[in-house]
PDB file of C-alpha atoms in Angstrom:
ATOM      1  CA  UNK A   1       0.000   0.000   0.000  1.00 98.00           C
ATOM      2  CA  UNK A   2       1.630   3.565  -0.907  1.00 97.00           C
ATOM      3  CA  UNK A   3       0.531   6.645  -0.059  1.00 97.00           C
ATOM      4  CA  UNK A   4       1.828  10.190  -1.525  1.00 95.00           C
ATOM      5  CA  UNK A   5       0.411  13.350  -0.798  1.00 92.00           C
ATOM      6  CA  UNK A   6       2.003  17.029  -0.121  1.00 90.00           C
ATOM      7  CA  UNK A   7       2.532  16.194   3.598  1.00 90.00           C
ATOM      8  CA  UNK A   8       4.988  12.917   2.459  1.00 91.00           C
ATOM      9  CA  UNK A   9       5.344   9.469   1.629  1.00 95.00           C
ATOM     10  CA  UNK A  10       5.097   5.761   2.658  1.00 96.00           C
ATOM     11  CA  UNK A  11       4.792   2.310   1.975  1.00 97.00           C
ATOM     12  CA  UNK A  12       3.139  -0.018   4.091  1.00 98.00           C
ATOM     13  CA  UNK A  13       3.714  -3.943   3.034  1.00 98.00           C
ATOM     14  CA  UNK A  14       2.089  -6.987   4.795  1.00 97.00           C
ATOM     15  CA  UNK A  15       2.576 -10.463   4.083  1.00 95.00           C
ATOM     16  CA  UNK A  16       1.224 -14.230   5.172  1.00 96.00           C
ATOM     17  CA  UNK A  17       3.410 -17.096   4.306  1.00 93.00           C
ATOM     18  CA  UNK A  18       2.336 -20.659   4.299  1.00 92.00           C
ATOM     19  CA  UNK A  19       5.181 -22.770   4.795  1.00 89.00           C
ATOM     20  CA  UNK A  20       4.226 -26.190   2.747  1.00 85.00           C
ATOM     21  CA  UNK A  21       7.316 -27.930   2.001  1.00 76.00           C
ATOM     22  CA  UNK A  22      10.793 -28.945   3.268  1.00 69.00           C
ATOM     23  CA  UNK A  23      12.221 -27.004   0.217  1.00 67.00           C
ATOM     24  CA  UNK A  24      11.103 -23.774   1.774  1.00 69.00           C
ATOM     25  CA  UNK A  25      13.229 -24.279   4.917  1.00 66.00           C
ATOM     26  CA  UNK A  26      16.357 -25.803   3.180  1.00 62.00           C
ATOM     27  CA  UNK A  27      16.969 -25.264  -0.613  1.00 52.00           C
ATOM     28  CA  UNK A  28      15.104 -21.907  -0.036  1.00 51.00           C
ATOM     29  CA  UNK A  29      16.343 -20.753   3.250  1.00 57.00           C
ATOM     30  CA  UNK A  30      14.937 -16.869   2.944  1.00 64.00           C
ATOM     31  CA  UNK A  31      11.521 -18.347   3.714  1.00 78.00           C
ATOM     32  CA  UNK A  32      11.875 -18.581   7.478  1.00 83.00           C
ATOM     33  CA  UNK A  33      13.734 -15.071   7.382  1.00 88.00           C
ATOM     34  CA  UNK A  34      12.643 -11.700   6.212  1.00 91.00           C
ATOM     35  CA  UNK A  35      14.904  -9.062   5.008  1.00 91.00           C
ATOM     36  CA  UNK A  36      14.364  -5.241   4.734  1.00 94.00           C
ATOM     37  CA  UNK A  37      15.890  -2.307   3.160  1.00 92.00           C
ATOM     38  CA  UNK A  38      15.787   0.993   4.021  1.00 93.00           C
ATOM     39  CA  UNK A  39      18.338   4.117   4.284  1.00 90.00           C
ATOM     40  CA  UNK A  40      17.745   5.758   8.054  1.00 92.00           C
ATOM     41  CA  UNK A  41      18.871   8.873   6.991  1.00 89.00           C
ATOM     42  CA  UNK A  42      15.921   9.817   4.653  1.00 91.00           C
ATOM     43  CA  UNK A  43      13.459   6.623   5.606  1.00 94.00           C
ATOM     44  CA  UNK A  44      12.045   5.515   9.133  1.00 96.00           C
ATOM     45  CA  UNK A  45      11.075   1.669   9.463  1.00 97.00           C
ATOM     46  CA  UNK A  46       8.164   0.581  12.050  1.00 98.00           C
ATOM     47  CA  UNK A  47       7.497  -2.854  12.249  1.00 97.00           C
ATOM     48  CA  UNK A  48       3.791  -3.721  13.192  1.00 98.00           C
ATOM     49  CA  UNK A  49       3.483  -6.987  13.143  1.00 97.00           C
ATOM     50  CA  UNK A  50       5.847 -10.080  13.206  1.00 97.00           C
ATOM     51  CA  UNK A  51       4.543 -13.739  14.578  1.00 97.00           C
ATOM     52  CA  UNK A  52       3.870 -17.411  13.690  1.00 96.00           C
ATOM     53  CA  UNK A  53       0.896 -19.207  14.025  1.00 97.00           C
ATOM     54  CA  UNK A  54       1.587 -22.733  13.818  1.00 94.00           C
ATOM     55  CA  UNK A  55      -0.729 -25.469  12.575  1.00 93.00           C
ATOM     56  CA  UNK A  56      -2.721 -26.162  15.952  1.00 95.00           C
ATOM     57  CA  UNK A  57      -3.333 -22.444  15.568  1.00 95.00           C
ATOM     58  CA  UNK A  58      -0.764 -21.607  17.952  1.00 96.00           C
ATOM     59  CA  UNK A  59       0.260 -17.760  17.711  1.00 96.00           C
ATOM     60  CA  UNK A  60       4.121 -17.417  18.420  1.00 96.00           C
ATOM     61  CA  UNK A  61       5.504 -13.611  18.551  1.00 95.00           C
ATOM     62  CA  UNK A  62       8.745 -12.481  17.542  1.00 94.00           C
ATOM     63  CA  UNK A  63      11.533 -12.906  19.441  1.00 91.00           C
ATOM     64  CA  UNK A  64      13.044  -9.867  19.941  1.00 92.00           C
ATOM     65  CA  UNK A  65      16.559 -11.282  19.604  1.00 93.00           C
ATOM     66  CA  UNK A  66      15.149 -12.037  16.044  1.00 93.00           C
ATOM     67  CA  UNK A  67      15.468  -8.827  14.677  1.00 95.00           C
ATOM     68  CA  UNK A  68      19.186  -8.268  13.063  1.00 93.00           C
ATOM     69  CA  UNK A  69      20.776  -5.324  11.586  1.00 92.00           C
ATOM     70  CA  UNK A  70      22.500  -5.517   9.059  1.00 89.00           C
ATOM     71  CA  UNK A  71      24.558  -4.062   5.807  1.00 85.00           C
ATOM     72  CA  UNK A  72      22.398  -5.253   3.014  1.00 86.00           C
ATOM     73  CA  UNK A  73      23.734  -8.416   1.025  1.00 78.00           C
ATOM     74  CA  UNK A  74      22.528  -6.357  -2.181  1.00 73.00           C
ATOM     75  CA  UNK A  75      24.900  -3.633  -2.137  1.00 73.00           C
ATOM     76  CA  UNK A  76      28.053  -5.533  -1.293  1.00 70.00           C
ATOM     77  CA  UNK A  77      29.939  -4.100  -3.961  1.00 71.00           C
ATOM     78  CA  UNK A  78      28.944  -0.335  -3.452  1.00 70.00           C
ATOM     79  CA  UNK A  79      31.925   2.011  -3.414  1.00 65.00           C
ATOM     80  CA  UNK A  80      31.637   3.834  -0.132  1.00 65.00           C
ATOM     81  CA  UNK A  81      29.112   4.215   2.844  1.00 62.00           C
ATOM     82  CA  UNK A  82      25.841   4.518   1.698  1.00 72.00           C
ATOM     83  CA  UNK A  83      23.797   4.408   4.787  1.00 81.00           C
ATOM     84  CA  UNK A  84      21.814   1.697   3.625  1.00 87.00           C
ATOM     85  CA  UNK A  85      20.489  -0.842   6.273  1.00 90.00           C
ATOM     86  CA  UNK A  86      18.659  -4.164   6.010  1.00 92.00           C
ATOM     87  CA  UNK A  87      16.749  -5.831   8.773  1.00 95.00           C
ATOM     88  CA  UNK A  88      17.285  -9.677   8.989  1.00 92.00           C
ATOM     89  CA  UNK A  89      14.088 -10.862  10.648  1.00 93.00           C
ATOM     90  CA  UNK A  90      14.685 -14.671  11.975  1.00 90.00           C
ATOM     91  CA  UNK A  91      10.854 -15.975  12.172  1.00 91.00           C
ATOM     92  CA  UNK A  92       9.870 -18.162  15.260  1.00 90.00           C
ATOM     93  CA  UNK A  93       7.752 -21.422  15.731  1.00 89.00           C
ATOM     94  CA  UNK A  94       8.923 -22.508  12.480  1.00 87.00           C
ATOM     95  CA  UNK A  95       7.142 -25.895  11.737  1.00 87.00           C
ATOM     96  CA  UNK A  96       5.943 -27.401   8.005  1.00 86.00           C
ATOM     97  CA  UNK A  97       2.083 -26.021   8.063  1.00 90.00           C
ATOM     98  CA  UNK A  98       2.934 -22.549   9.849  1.00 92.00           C
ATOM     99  CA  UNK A  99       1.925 -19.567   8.204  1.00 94.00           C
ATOM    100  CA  UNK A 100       4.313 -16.690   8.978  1.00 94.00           C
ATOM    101  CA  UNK A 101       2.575 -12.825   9.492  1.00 97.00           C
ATOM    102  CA  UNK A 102       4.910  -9.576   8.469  1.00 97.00           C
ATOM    103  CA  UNK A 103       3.803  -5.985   8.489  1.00 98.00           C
ATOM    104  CA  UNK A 104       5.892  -3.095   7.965  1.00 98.00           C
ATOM    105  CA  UNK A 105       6.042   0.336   7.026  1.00 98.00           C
ATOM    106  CA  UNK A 106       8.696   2.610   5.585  1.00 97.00           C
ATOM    107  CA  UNK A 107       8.114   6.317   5.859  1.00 97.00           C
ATOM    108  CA  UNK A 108       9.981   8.943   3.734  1.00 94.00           C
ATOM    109  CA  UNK A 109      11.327  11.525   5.958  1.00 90.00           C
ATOM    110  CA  UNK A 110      12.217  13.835   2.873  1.00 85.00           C
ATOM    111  CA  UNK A 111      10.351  13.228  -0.200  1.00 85.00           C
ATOM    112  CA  UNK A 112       6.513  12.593  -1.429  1.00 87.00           C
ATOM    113  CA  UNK A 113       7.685  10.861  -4.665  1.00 87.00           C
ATOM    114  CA  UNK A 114       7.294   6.658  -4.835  1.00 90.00           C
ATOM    115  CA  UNK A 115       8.612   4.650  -7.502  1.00 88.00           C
ATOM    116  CA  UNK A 116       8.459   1.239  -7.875  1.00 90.00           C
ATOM    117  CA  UNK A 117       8.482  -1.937 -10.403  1.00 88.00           C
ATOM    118  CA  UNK A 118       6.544  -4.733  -8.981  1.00 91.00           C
ATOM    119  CA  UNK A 119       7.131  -8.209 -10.762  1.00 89.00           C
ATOM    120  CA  UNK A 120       3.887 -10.280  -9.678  1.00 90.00           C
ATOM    121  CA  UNK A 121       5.044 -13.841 -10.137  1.00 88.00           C
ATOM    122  CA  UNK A 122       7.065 -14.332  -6.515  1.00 87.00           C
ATOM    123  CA  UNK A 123       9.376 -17.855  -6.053  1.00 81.00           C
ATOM    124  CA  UNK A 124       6.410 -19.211  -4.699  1.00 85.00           C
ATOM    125  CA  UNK A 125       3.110 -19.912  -5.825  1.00 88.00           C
ATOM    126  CA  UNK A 126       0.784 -16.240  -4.664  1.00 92.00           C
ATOM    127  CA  UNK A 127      -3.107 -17.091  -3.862  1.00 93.00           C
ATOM    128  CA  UNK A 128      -3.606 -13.386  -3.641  1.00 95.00           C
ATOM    129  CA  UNK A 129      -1.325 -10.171  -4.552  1.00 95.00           C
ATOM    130  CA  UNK A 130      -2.818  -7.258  -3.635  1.00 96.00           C
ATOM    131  CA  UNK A 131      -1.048  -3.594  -4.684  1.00 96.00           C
ATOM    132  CA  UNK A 132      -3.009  -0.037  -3.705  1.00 97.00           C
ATOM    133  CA  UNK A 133      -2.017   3.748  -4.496  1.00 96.00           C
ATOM    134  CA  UNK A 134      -2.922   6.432  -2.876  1.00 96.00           C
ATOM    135  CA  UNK A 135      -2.454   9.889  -4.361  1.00 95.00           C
ATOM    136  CA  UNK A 136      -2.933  13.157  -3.486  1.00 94.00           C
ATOM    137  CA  UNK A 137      -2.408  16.770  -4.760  1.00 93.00           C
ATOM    138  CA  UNK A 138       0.893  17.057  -6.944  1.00 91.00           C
ATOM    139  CA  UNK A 139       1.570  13.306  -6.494  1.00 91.00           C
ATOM    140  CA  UNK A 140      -1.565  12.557  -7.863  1.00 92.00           C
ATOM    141  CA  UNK A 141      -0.845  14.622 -10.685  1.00 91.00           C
ATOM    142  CA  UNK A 142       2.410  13.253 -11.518  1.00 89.00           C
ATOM    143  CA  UNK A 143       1.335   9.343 -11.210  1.00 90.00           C
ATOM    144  CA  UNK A 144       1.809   7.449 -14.077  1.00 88.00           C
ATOM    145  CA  UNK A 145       1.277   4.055 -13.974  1.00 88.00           C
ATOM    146  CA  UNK A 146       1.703   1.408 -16.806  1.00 84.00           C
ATOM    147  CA  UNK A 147       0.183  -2.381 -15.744  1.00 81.00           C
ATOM    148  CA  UNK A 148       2.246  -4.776 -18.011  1.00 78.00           C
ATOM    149  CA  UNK A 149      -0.046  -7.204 -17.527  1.00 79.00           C
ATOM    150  CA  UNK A 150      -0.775  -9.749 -20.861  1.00 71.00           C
ATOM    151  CA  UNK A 151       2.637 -11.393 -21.681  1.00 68.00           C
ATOM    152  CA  UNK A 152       2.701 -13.596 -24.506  1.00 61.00           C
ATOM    153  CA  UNK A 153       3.875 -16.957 -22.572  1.00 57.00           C
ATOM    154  CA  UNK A 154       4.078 -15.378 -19.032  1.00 61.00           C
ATOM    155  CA  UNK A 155       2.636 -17.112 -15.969  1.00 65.00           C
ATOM    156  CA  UNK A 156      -0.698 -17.281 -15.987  1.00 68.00           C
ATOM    157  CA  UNK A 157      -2.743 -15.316 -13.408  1.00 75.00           C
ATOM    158  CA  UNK A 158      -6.195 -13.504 -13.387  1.00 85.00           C
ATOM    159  CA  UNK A 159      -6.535  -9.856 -12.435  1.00 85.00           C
ATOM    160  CA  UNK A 160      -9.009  -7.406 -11.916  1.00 88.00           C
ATOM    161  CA  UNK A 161      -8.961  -3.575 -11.029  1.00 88.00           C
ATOM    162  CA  UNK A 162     -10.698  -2.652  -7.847  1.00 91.00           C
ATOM    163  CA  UNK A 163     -13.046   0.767  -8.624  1.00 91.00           C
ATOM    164  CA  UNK A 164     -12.722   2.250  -5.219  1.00 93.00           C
ATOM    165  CA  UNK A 165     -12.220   5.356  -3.422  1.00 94.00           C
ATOM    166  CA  UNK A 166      -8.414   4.220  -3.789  1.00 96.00           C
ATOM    167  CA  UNK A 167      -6.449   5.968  -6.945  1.00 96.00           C
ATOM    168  CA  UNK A 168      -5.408   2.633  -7.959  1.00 94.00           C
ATOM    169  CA  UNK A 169      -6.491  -0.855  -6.958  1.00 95.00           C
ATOM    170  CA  UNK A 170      -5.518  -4.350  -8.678  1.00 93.00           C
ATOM    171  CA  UNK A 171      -5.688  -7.765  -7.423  1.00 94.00           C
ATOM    172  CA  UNK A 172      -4.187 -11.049  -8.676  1.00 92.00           C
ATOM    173  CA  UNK A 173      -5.309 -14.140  -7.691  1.00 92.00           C
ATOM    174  CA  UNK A 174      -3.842 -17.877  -7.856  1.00 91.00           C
ATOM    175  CA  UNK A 175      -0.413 -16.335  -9.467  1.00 89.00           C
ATOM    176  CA  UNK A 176       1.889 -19.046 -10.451  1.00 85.00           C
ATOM    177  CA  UNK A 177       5.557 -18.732  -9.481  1.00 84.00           C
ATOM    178  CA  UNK A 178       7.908 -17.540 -11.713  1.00 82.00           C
ATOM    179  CA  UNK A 179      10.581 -19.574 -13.577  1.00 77.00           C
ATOM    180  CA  UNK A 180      14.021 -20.165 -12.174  1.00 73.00           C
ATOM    181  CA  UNK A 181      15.343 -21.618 -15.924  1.00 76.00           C
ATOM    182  CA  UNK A 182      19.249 -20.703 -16.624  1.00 76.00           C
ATOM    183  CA  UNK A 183      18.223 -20.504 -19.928  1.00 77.00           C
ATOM    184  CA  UNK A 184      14.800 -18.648 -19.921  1.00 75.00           C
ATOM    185  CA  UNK A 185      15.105 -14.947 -20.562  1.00 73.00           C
ATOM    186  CA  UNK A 186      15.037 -12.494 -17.291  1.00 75.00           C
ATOM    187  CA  UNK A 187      12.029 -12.501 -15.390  1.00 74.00           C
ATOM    188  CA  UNK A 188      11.388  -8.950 -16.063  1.00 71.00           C
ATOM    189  CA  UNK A 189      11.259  -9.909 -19.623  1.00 71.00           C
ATOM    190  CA  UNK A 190       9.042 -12.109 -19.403  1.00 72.00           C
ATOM    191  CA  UNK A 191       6.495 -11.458 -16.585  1.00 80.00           C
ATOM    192  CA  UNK A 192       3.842  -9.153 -15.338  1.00 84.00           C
ATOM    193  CA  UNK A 193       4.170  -6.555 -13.648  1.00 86.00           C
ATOM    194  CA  UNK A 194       3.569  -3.278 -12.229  1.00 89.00           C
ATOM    195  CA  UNK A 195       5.389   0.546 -12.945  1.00 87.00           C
ATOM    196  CA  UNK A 196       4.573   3.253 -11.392  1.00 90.00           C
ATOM    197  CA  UNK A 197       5.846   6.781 -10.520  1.00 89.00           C
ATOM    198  CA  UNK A 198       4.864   9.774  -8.564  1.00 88.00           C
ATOM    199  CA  UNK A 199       7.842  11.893  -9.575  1.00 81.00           C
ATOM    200  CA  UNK A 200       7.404  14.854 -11.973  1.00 72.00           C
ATOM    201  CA  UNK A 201      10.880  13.773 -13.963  1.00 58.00           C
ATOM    202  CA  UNK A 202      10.519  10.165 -14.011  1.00 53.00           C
ATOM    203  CA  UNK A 203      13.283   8.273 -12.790  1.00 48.00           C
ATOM    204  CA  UNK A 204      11.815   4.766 -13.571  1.00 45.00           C
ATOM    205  CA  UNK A 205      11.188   4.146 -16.641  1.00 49.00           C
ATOM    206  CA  UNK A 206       7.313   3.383 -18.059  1.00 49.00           C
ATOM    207  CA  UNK A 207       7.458   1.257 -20.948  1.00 49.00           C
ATOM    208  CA  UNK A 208       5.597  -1.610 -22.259  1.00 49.00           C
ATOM    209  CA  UNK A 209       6.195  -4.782 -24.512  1.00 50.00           C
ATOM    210  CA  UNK A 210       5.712  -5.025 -27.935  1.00 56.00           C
ATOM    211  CA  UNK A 211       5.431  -8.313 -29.010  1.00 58.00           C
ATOM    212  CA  UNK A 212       7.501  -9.458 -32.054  1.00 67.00           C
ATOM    213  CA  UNK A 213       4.965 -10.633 -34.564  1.00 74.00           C
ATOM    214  CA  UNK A 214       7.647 -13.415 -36.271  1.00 72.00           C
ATOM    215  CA  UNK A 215       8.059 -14.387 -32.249  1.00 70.00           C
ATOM    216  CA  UNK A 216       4.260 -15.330 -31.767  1.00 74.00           C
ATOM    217  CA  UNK A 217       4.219 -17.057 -34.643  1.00 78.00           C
ATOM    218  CA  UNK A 218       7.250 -19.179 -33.862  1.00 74.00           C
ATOM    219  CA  UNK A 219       5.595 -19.744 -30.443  1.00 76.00           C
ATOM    220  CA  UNK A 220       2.399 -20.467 -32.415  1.00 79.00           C
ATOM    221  CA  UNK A 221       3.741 -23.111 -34.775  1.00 80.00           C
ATOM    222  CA  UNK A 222       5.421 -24.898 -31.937  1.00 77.00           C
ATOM    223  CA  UNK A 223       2.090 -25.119 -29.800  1.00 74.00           C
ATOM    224  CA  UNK A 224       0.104 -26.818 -32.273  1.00 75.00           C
ATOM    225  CA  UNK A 225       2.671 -29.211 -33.554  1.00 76.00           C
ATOM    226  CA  UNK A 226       5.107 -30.180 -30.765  1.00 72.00           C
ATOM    227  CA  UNK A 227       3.449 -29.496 -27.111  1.00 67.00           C
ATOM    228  CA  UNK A 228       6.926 -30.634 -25.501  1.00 69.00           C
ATOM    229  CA  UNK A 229       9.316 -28.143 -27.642  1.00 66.00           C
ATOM    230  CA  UNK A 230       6.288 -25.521 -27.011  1.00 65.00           C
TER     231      UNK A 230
END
């Protein structure tokens, strides 16, 4: 959920986690931790809820020894001090059947401008993806926002826009995960997703695909005769 107006900025994100498999605790470690990035010196980061409840219906809280900070992982090549932090959040009452609870918001202490690209397909299978703007005043006039949504061969996943008092609502249900192929081209190629800016220059960029006519057709011909290659 993000919300500009002449006053400021934020983002508020909340997610709930079913842990189903033994792959999500081992080959995918990052599901029974949580990591967050912000930069304290122009963002403040409240966390408003962290727990676990477990399959009897058990409701574990955090540990407060489970919150770790950090130098974020991503940015272990920048030259210099950047005074970037991420929050490791180590999730309690782990068990196969828990469904792990996350809210947090990130205010911007400087600036009423939010931009974002928001691939929808996650490593995991999504049964609901939920994304809301709210704009106001100058940031309402300067929002641009371009829903890349229909992807020749993307995952799969149905959609519909929310007509609310919201500026923008969309909501995806029963999105598949996204491909992990070495030889598949990058995800943001090749999936939906989400652009949107609030700044009067834009700094991300709002394009869209153009599908390459000889490329359907190739994709086309190799549907109808060889489901395998296709």
């Amino acid at each position: 959920h993000y919300v500009a107006n002449d006053k400021g900025s934020s983002i508020n994100y909340r997610k709930e986690l079913t842990i189903l498999r033994n792959r999500a605790l081992t080959a995918y470690a990052d599901k029974g931790e949580s990591f967050i990035v912000w930069n304290p010196a122009k963002q403040e980061l409240k966390i408003n809820e962290c727990y676990t409840i477990q399959r009897d219906g058990t409701r574990v809280e955090m540990n407060p020894m489970g919150y770790v900070e950090q130098l974020p992982s991503n940015c272990e090549n920048c030259d210099g001090y950047n005074h970037l932090r991420e929050m490791a959040i180590v999730h309690c009452g782990m068990e196969y059947g828990c469904t792990i609870v996350l809210d947090y918001t990130i205010t911007n202490l400087e600036s009423n401008n939010l931009s974002d690209c928001l691939i929808i397909p996650q490593d995991c299978p999504v049964k609901k993806y939920e994304i809301i703007i709210d704009a106001e005043g100058v940031a309402k006039d300067n929002l641009k926002v371009n829903a890349v949504l229909d992807v020749t061969g993307c995952p799969k996943s149905s959609y519909q826009s929310v007509s609310d008092n919201h500026t923008y609502h969309i909501v995806f249900s029963n999105v598949q995960q996204q491909h992990n192929d070495y030889y598949m081209p990058n995800v943001k190629e090749f999936s939906p997703m989400v652009v949107f800016s609030t700044a009067s220059a834009i700094s991300t960029p709002i394009f869209s695909f153009e599908p390459i006519k000889e490329a359907e057709d190739l994709i086309a011909t190799c549907h109808n005769d060889n489901p395998l290659k296709f």
